[in-house]
Short mmCIF file of C-alpha atoms in Angstrom, two decimals:
data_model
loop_
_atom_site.label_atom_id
_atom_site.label_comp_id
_atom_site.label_asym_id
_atom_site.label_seq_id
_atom_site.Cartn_x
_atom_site.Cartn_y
_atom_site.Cartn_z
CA UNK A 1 2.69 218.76 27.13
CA UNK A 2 0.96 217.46 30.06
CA UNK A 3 -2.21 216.44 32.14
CA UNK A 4 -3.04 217.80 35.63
CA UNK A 5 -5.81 217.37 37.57
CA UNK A 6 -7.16 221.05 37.18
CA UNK A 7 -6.32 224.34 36.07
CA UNK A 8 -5.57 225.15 39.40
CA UNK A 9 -3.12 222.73 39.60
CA UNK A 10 -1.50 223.83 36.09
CA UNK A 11 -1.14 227.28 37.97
CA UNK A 12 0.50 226.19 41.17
CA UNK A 13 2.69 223.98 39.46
CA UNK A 14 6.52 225.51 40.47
CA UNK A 15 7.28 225.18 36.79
CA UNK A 16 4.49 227.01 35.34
CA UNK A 17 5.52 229.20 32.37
CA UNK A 18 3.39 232.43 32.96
CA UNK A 19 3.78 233.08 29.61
CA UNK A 20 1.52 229.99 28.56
CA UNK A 21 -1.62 231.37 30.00
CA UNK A 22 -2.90 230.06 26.99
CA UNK A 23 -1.47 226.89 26.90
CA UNK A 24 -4.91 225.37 28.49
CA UNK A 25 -6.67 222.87 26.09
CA UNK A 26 -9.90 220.31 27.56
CA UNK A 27 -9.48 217.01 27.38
CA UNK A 28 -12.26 216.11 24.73
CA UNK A 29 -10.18 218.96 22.79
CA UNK A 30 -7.11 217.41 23.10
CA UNK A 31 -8.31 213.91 22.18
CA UNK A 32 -10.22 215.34 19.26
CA UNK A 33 -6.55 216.83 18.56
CA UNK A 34 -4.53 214.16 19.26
CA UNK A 35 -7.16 211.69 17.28
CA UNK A 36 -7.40 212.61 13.67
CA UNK A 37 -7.60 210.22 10.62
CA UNK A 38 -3.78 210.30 10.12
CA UNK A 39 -3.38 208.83 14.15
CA UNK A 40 -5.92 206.20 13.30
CA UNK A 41 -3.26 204.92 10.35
CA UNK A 42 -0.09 204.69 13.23
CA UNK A 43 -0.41 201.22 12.39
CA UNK A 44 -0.29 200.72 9.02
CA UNK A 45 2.65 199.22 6.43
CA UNK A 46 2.88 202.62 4.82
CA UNK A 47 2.10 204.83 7.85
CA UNK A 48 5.68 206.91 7.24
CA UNK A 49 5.53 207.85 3.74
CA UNK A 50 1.89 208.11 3.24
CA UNK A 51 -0.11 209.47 6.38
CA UNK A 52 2.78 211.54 8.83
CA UNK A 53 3.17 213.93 5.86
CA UNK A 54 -0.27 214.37 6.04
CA UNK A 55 -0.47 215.74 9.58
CA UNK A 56 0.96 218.78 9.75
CA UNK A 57 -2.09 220.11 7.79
CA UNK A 58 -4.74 217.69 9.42
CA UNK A 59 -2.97 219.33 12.86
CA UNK A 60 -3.32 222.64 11.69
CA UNK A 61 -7.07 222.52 10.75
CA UNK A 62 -8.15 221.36 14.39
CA UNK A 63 -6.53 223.92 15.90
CA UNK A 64 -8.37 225.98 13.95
CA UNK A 65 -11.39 224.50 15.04
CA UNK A 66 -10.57 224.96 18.36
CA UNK A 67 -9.76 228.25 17.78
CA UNK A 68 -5.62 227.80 18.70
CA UNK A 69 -4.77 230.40 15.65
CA UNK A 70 -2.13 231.73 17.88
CA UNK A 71 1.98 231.39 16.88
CA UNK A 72 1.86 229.68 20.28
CA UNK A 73 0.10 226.60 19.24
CA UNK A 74 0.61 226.65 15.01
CA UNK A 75 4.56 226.92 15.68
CA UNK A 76 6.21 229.37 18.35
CA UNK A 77 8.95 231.22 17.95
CA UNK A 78 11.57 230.13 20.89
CA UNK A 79 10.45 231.25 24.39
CA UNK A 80 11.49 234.98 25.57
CA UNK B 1 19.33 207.38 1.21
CA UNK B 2 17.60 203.70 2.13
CA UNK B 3 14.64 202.90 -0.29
CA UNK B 4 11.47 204.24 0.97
CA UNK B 5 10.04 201.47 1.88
CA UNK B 6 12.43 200.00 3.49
CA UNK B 7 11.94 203.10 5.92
CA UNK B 8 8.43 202.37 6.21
CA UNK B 9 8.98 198.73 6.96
CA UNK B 10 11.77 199.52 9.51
CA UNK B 11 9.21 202.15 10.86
CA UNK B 12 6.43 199.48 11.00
CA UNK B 13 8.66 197.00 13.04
CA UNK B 14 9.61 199.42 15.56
CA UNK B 15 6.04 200.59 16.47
CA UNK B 16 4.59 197.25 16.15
CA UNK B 17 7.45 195.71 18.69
CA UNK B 18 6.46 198.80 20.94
CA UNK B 19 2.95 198.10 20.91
CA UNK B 20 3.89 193.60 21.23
CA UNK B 21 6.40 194.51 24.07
CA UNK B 22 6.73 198.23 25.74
CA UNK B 23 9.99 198.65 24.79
CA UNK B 24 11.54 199.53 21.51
CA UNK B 25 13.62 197.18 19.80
CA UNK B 26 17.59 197.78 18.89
CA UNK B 27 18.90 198.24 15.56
CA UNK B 28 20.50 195.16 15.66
CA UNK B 29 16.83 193.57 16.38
CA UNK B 30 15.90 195.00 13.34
CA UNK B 31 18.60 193.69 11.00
CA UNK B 32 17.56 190.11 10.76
CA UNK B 33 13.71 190.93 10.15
CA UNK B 34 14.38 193.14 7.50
CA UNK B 35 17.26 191.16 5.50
CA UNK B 36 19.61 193.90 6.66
CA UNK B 37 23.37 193.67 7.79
CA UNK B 38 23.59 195.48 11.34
CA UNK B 39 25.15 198.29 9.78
CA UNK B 40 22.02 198.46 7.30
CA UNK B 41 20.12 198.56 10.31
CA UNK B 42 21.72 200.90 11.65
CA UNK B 43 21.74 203.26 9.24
CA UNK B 44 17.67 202.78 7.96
CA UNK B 45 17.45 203.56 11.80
CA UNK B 46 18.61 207.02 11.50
CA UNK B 47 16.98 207.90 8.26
CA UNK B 48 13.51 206.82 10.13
CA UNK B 49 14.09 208.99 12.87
CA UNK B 50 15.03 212.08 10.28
CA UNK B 51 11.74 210.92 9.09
CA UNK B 52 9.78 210.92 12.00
CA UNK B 53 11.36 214.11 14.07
CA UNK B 54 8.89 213.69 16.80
CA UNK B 55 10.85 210.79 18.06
CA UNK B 56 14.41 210.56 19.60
CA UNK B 57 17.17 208.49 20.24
CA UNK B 58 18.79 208.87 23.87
CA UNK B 59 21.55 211.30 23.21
CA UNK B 60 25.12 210.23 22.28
CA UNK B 61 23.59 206.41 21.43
CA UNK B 62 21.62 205.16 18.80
CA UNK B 63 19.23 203.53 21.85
CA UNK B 64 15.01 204.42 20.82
CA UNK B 65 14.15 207.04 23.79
CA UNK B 66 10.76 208.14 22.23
CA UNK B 67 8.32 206.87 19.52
CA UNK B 68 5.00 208.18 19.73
CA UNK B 69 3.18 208.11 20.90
CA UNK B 70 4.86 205.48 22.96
CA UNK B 71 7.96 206.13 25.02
CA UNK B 72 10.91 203.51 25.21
CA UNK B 73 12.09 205.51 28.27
CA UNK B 74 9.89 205.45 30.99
CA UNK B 75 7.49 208.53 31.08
CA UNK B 76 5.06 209.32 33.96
CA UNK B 77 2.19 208.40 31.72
CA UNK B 78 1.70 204.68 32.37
CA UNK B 79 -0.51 203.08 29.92
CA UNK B 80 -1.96 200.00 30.77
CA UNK B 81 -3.93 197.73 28.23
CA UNK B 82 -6.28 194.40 29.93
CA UNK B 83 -4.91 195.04 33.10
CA UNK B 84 -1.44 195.00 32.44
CA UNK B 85 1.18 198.13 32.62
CA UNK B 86 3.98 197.75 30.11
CA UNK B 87 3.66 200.85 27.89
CA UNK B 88 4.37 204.49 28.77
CA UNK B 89 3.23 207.38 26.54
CA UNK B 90 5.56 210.47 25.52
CA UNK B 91 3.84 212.52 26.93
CA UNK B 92 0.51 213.96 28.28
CA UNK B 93 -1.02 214.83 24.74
CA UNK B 94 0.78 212.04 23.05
CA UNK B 95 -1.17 209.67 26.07
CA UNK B 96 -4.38 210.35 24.29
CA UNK B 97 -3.30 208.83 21.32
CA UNK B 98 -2.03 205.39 21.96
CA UNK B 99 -6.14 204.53 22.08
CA UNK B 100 -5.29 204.14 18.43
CA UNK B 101 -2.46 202.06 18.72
CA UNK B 102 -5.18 199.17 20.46
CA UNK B 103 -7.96 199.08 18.55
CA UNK B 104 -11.28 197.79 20.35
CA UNK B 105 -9.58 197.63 23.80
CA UNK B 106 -9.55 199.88 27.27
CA UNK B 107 -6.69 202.18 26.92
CA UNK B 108 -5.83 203.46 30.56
CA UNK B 109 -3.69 206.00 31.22
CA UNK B 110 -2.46 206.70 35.17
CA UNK B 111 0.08 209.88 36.11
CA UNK B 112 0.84 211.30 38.96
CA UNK B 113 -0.04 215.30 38.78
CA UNK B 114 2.96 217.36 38.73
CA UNK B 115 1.79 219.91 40.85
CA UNK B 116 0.26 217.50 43.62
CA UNK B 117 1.29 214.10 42.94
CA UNK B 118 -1.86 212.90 43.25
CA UNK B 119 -3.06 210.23 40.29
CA UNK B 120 -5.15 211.12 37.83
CA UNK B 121 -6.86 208.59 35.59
CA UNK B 122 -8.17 208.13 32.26
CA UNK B 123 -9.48 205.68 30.03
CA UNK B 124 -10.29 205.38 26.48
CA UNK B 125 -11.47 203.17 23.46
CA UNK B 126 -10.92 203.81 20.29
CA UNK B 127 -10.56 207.69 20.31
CA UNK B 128 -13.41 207.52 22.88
CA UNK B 129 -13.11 208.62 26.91
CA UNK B 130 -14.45 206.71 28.75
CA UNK B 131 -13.72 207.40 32.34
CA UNK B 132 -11.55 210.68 33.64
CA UNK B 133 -10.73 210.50 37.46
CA UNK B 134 -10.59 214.14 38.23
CA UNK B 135 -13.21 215.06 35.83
CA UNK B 136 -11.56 218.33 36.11
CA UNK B 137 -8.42 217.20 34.27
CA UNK B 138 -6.93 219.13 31.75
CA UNK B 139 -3.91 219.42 29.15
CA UNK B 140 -1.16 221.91 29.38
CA UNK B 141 1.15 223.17 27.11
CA UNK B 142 3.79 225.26 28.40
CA UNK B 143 6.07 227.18 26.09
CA UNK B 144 4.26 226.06 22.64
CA UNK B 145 4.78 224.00 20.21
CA UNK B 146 8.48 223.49 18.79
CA UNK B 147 10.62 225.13 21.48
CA UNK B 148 9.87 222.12 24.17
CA UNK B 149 9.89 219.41 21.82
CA UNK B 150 12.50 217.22 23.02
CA UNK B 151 14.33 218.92 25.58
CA UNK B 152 14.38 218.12 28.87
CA UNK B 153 12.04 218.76 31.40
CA UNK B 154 9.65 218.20 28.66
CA UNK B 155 6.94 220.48 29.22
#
């Protein structure tokens, strides 16, 4: 789960996985992603019980959005 | 099994002490705050990470390697908050979270590419970018979520 400066770069990387052609996601997508109302709680007393159970689902329906319905980002099955 | 909120308290004190110093505190750090014995500590320490599988401790030790979205362990994802550089983030996607973690301040983020090495640089507030030095920067992941999680190189 990284940044890189392009796609390009991604692709020349030596460890590039050429299965995870689809593994590309924009930044404003991955903030949106990585930003939803359960991340904005990280801080509170009752972060652990109340709001991480929560984000599986809240994780689930972004993707979605973003149109990552593949097993690849919802949950893989271990890499061939 | 600890009382719940003990768990959440413990969990609390560790990502508050991240955020205070960069580092994640010890077990035995932990004891005192909470009205624990060490060994108390110790064990509320493992039932939060069961808890919260996203984090790790080092192998073989019961030492915080990762918290996110901070890392303990240095990462190359340097986070730097008013000018100073004392947090690093798990990982790249984890990175654009800790703008969360600082409410109403500059989050900046600096890593090296791993194909080029060259820096890439990008700042946030509040869930908001703000400045991304290549604009062409992008996320990667490479063998989808679950399989990587943890394992070393994490990609």
């Amino acid at each position: 789960m990284n940044l890189f400066r392009s796609e390009e770069h991604v692709r020349r990387w030596s460890q590039f996985n050429p299965a995870a052609e689809e593994g590309f996601i924009a930044l404003p997508d991955l903030a949106s992603f990585f930003g939803t109302e359960t991340r904005q709680h990280m801080l509170d007393a009752d972060y652990l019980s109340v709001w991480y159970p929560r984000r599986a689902a809240e994780r689930r329906a972004v993707l979605e959005r973003l149109g990552k319905t593949s097993p690849f980002w919802l949950g893989t099955p271990a890499p061939s | 099994m600890a009382d719940p909120r003990l768990v959440d308290r413990m969990f609390h004190r560790i990502m508050r002490t991240l955020v205070e110093t960069g580092r994640a505190p010890h077990y035995a750090e932990l004891a005192r705050p909470l009205s624990l014995s060490v060994g108390e500590a110790r064990r509320a320490l493992l039932e939060v990470m069961q808890a919260y599988p996203i984090g790790w401790l080092h192998p073989e030790t019961d030492y915080i390697a990762s918290f996110p979205p901070l890392n303990s362990l240095p990462t190359q994802y340097r986070i730097s908050v008013r000018g100073e550089q004392k947090w690093f983030a798990q990982c790249g996607f984890e990175a654009t979270s800790v703008t969360w973690l600082f409410p109403g301040r500059t989050v900046r983020i600096e890593a090296p590419c791993l194909d080029c090495g060259d820096t890439m640089l990008v700042e946030m507030r509040d869930g908001r970018l703000l400045t991304v030095n290549p604009r062409s920067v992008v996320g990667h992941l490479n063998y989808g979520f679950g399989p990587s999680r943890g394992t070393p190189p994490y990609l």
